[in-house]
mmCIF file of C-alpha atoms in Angstrom:
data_model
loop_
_atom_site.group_PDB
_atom_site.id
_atom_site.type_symbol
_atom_site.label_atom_id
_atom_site.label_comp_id
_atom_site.label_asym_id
_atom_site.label_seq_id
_atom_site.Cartn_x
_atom_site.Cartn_y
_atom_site.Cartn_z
ATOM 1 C CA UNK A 24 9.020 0.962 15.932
ATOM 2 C CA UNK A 25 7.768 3.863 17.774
ATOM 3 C CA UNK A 26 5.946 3.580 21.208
ATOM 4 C CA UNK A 27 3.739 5.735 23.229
ATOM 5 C CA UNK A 28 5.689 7.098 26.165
ATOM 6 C CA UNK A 29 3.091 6.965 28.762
ATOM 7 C CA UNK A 30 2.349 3.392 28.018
ATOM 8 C CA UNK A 31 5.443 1.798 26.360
ATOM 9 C CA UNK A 32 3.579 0.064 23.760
ATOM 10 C CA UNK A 33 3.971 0.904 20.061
ATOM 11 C CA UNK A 34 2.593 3.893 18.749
ATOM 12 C CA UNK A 35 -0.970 3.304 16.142
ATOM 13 C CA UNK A 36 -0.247 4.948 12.841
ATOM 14 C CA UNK A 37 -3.337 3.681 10.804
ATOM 15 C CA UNK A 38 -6.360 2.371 12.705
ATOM 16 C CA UNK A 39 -9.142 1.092 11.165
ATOM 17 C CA UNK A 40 -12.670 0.635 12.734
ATOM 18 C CA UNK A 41 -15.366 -1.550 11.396
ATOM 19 C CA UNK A 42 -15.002 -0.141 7.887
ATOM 20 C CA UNK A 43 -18.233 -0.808 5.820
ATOM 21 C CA UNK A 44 -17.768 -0.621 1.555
ATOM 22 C CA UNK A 45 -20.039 -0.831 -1.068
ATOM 23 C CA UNK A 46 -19.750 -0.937 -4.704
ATOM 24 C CA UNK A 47 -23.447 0.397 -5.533
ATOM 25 C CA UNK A 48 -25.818 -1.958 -3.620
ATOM 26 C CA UNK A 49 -22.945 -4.699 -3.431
ATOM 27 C CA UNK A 50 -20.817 -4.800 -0.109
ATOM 28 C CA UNK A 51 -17.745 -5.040 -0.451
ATOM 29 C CA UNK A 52 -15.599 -5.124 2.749
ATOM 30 C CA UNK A 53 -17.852 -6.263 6.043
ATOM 31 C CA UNK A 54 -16.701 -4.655 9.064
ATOM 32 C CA UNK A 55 -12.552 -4.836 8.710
ATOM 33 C CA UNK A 56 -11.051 -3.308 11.642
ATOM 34 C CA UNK A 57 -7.314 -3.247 11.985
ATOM 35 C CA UNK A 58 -4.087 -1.654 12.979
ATOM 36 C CA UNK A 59 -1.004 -0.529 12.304
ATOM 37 C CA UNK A 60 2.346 0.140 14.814
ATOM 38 C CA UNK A 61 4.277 3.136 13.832
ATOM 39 C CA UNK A 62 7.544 2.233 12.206
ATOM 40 C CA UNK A 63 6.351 -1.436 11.321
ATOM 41 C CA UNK A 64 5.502 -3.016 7.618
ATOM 42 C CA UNK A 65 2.211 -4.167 6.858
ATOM 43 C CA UNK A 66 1.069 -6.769 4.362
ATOM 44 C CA UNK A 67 -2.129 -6.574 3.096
ATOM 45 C CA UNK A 68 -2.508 -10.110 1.128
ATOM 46 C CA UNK A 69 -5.080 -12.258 -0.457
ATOM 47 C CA UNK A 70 -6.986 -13.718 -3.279
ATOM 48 C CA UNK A 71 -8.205 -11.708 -6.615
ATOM 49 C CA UNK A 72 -11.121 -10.206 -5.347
ATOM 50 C CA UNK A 73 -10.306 -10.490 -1.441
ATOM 51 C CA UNK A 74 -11.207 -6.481 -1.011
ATOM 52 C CA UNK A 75 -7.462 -5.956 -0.673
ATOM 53 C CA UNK A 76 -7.138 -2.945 -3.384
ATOM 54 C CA UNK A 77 -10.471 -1.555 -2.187
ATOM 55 C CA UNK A 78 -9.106 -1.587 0.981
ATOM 56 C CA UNK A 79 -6.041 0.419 -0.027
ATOM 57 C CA UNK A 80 -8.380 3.196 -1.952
ATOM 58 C CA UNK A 81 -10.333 3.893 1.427
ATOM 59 C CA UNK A 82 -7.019 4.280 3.301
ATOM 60 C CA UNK A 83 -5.916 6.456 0.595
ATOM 61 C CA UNK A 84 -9.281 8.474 0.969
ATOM 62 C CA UNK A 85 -9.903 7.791 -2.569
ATOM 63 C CA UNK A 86 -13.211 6.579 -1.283
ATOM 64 C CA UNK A 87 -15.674 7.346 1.148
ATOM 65 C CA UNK A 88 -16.723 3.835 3.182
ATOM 66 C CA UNK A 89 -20.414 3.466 3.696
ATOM 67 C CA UNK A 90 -19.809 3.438 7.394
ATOM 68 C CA UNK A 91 -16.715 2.638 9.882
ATOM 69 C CA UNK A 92 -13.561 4.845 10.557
ATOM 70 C CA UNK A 93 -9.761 5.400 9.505
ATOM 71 C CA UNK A 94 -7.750 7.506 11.185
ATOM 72 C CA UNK A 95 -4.302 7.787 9.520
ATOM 73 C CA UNK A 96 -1.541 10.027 11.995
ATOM 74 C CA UNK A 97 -4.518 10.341 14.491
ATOM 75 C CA UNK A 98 -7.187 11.981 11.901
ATOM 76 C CA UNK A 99 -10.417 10.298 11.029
ATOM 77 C CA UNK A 100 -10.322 10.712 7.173
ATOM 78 C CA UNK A 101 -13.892 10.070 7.008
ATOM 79 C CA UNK A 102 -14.518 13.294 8.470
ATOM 80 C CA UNK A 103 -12.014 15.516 7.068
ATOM 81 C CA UNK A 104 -12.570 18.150 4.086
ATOM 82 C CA UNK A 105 -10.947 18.587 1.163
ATOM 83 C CA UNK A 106 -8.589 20.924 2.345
ATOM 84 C CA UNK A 107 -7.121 19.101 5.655
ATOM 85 C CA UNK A 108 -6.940 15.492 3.469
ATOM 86 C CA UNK A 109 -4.446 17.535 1.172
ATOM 87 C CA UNK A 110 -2.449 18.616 4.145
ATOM 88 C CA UNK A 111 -2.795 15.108 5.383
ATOM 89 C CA UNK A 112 -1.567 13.889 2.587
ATOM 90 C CA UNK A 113 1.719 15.674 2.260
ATOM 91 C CA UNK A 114 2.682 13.045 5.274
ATOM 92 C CA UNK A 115 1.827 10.299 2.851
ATOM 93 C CA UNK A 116 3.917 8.459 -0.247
ATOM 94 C CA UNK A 117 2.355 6.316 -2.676
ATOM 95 C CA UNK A 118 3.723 3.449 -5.060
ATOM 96 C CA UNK A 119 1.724 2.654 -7.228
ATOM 97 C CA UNK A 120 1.420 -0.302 -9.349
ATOM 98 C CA UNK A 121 1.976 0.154 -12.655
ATOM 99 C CA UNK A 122 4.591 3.163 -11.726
ATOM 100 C CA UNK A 123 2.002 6.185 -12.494
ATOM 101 C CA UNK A 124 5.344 8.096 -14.129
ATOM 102 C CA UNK A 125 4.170 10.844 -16.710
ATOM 103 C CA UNK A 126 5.677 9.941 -19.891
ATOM 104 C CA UNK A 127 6.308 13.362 -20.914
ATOM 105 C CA UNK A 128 8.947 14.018 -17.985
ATOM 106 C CA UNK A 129 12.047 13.045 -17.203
ATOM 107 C CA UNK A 130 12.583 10.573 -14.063
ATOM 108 C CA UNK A 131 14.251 13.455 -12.256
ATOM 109 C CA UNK A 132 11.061 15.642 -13.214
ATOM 110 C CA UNK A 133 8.932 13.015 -12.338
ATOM 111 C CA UNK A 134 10.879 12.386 -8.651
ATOM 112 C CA UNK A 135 10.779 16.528 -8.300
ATOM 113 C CA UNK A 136 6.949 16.690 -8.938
ATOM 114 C CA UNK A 137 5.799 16.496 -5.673
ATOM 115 C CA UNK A 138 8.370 18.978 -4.146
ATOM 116 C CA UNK A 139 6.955 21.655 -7.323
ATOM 117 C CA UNK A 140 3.297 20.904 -5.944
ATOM 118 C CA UNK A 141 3.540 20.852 -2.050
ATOM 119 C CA UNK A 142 6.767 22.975 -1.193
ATOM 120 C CA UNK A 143 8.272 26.725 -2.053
ATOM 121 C CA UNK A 144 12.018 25.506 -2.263
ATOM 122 C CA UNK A 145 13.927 26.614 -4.924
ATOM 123 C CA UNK A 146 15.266 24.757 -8.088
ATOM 124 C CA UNK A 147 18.370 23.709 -7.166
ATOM 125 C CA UNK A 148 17.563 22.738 -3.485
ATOM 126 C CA UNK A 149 14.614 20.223 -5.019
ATOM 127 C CA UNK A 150 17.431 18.975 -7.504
ATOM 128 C CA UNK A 151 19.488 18.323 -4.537
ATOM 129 C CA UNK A 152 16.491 16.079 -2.926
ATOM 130 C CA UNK A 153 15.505 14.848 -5.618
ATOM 131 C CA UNK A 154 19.357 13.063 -6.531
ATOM 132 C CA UNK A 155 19.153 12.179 -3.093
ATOM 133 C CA UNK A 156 16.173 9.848 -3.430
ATOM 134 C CA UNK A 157 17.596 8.566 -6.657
ATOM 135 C CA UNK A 158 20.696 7.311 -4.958
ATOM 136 C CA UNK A 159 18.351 5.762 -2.125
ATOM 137 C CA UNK A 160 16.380 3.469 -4.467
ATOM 138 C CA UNK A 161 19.998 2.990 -6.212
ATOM 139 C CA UNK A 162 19.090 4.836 -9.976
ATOM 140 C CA UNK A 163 21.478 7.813 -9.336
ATOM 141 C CA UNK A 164 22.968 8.722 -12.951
ATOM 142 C CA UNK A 165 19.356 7.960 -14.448
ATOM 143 C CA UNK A 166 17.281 11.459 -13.906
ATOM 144 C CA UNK A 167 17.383 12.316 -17.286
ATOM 145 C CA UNK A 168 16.219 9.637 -18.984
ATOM 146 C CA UNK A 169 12.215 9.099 -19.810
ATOM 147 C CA UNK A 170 10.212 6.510 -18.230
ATOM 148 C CA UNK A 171 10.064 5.371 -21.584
ATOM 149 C CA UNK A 172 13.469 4.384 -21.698
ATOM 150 C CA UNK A 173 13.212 2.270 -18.270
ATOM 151 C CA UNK A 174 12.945 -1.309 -17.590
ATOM 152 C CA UNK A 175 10.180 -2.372 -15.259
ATOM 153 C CA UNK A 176 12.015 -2.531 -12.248
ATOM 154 C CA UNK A 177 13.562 0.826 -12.757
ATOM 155 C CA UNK A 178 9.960 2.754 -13.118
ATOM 156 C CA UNK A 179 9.201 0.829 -9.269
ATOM 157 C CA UNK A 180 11.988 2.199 -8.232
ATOM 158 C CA UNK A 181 11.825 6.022 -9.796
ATOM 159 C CA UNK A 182 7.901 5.758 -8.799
ATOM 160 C CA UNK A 183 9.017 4.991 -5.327
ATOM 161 C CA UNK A 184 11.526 7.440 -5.056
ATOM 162 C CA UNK A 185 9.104 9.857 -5.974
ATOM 163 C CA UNK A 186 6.868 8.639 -3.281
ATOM 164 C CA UNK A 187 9.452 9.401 -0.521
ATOM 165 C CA UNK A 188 10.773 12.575 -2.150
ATOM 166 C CA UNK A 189 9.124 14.769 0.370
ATOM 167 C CA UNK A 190 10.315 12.161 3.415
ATOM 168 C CA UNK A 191 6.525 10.342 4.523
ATOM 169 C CA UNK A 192 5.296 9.086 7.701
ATOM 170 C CA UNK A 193 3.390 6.965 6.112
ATOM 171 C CA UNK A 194 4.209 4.558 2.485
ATOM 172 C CA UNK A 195 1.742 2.830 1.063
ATOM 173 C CA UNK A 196 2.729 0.130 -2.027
ATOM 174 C CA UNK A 197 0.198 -0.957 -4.460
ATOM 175 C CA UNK A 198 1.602 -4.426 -5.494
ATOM 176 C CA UNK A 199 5.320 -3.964 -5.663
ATOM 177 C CA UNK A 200 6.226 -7.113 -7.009
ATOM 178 C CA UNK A 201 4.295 -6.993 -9.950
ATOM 179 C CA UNK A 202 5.424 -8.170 -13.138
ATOM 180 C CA UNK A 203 8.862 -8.079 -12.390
ATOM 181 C CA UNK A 204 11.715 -11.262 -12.114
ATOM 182 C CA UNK A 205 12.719 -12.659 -9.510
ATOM 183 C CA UNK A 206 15.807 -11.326 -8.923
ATOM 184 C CA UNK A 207 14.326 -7.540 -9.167
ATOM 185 C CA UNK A 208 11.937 -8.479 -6.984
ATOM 186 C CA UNK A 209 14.160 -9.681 -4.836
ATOM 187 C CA UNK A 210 16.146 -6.567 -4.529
ATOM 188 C CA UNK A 211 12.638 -4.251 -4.409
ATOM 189 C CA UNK A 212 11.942 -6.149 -1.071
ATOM 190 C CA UNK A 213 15.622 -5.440 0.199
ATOM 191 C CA UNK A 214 14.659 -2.207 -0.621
ATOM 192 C CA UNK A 215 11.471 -1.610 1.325
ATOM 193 C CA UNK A 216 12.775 -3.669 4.328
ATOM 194 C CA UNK A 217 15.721 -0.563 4.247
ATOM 195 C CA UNK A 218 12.919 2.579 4.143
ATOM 196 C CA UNK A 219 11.714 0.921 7.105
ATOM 197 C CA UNK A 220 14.569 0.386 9.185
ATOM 198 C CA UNK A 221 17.088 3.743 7.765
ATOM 199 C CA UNK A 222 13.688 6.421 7.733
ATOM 200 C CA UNK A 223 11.393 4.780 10.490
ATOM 201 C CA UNK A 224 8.805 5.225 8.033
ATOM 202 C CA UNK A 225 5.134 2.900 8.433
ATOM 203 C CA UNK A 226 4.465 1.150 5.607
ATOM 204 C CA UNK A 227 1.512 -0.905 4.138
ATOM 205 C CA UNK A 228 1.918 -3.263 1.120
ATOM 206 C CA UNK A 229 -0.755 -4.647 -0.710
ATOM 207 C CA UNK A 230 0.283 -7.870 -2.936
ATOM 208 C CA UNK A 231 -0.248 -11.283 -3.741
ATOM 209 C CA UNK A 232 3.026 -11.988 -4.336
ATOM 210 C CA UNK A 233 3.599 -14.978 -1.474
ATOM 211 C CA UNK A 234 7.482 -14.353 -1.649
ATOM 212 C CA UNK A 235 7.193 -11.268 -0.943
ATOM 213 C CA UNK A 236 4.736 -11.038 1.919
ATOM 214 C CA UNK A 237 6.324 -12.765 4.117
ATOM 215 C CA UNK A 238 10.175 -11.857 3.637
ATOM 216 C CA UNK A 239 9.025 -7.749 4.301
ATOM 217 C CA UNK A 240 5.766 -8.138 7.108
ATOM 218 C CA UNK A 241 6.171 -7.431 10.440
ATOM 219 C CA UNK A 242 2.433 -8.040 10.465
ATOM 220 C CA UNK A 243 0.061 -9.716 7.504
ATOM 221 C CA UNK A 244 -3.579 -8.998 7.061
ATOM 222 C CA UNK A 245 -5.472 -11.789 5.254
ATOM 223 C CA UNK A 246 -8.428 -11.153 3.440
ATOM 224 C CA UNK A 247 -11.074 -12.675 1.865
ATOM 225 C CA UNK A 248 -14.173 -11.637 0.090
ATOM 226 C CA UNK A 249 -14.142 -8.432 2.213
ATOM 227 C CA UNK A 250 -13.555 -10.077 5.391
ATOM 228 C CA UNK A 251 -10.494 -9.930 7.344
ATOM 229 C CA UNK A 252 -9.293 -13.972 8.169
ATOM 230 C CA UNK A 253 -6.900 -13.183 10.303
ATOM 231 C CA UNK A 254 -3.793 -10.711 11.262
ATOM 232 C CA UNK A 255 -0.578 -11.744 12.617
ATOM 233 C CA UNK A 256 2.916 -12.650 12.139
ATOM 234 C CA UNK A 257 4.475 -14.545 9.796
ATOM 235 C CA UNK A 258 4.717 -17.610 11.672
ATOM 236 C CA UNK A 259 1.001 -17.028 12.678
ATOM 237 C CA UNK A 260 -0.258 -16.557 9.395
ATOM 238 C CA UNK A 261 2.013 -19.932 8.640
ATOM 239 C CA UNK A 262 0.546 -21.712 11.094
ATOM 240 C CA UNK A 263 -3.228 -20.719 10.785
ATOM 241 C CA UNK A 264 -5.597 -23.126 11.421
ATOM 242 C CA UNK A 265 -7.776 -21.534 8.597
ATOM 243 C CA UNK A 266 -8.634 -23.571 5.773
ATOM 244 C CA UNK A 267 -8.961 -20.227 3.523
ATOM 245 C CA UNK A 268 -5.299 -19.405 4.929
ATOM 246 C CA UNK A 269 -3.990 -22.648 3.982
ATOM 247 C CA UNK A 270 -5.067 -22.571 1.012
ATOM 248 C CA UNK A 271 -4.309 -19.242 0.043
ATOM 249 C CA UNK A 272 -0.642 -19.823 1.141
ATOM 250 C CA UNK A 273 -0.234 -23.618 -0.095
ATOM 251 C CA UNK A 274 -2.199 -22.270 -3.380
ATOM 252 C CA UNK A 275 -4.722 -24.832 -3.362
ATOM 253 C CA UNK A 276 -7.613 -24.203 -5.355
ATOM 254 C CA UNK A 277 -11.287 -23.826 -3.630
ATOM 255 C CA UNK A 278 -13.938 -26.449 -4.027
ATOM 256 C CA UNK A 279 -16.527 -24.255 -2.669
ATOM 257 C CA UNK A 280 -20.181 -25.697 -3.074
ATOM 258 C CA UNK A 281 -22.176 -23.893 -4.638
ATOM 259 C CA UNK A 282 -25.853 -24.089 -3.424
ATOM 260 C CA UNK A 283 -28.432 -24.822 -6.453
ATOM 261 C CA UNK A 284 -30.823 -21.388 -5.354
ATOM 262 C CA UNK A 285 -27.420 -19.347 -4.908
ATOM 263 C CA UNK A 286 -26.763 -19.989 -8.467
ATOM 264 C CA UNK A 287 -30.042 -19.515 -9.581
ATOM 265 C CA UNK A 288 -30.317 -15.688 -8.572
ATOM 266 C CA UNK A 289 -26.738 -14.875 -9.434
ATOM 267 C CA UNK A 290 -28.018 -15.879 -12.806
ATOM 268 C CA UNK A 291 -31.748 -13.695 -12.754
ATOM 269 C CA UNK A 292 -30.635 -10.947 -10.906
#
């Protein structure tokens, strides 16, 4: 994990400051602040409709918050242009969850396509790379096959390969887990847990997947309709003495009350 030198405490990567979101005149996410170390993994995890992919658009910068910061590498997204978020984001690798492969390239094409966009290096020198990452997410022998032709767990992995082509500070997985068997799960979790530790790389994961969360965090962020719960450590989150936690974790179902004039409007509005 990397530290500051002049205080010997880990480095912030991603710091979030009383982020404000709105879909229309609905709010969204109430005033999330939180942080991430350099070099650590991340778990963003809750409940359908807990804010958690929301969150993960506005650290993207696929979104503009109604109010509130993110600085990502020490830049306040919120107040960059167009131009310095693209340079920004050449430090940045996305998984996303359904894969996002085009179907009319091959997986090496695919895995090259950032290198074409973002980098003058010639053919065979982003061939080279591109092999490279294959072997690192274990699908070496594979490039020329279509996406088509892949199994589930093999698009994750050519997807995420692609998202490290161009070798990230900063990896951010949209529910990596998804859909996929145990097993292959298994071994995508292996995987991200070895990006961390071989390429120092910071890394936020949004999921549900239980598993999951808490064999990769360092650090989990809970949240729940927009608000963050709590953020800690696995055993923390474990031990939480919130009843939302608990239940979250335990998957117990909520018997929220649900107040007669609450209702009422939901229903005229």
């Amino acid at each position: 994990m990397g530290t500051d030198a002049a205080a010997g405490t880990p480095a912030i990567a991603i710091e979030v400051e009383n982020l404000v979101a709105h879909y229309g005149s609905r709010e969204v996410l109430h005033s999330v602040s939180m942080h991430v170390h350099r070099g650590e993994i991340m778990v963003i995890m809750g409940g359908s409709g807990s804010g958690k992919s929301t969150l993960l658009r506005h650290l993207l910068g696929l979104r503009r918050p109604t109010s509130g910061s993110i600085r990502l590498l020490g830049r306040d997204i919120t107040r960059l242009s167009a131009r310095e978020m693209l340079a920004l984001r050449r430090n940045i690798g996305v998984s996303f969850q359904g894969g996002a492969l085009f179907n009319s390239m091959t997986v090496r094409e695919n895995v090259e396509l950032p290198l074409r966009e973002h980098s003058k290096l010639d053919r065979k020198t982003m061939q080279i790379i591109s092999r490279i990452k294959l072997e690192v997410v274990n699908l070496a022998g594979f490039e020329n096959l279509m996406p088509a032709e892949l199994s589930g767990g093999m698009i994750k992995r050519a997807a995420l390969a692609r998202a490290i082509v161009m070798d990230p500070q900063l990896l951010f997985f949209d529910e990596p887990s998804a859909g996929l068997d145990p097993v292959v799960s298994a071994e995508l979790d292996e995987l991200i847990l070895s990006l961390r530790d071989a390429m120092n790389m910071t890394i936020v994961v949004v999921t549900h997947e239980l598993e999951s969360a808490f064999k990769i965090a360092d650090r989990i962020t809970v949240l729940d309709h927009g608000h963050v719960l709590e953020i800690g450590d696995t055993a923390q989150i474990r031990s939480s003495g919130n009843e939302r936690i608990q239940n979250l974790i335990n998957r117990r179902p909520r018997n929220e009350a649900l107040d007669a004039d609450e209702y009422l409007r939901r229903l005229t509005e």
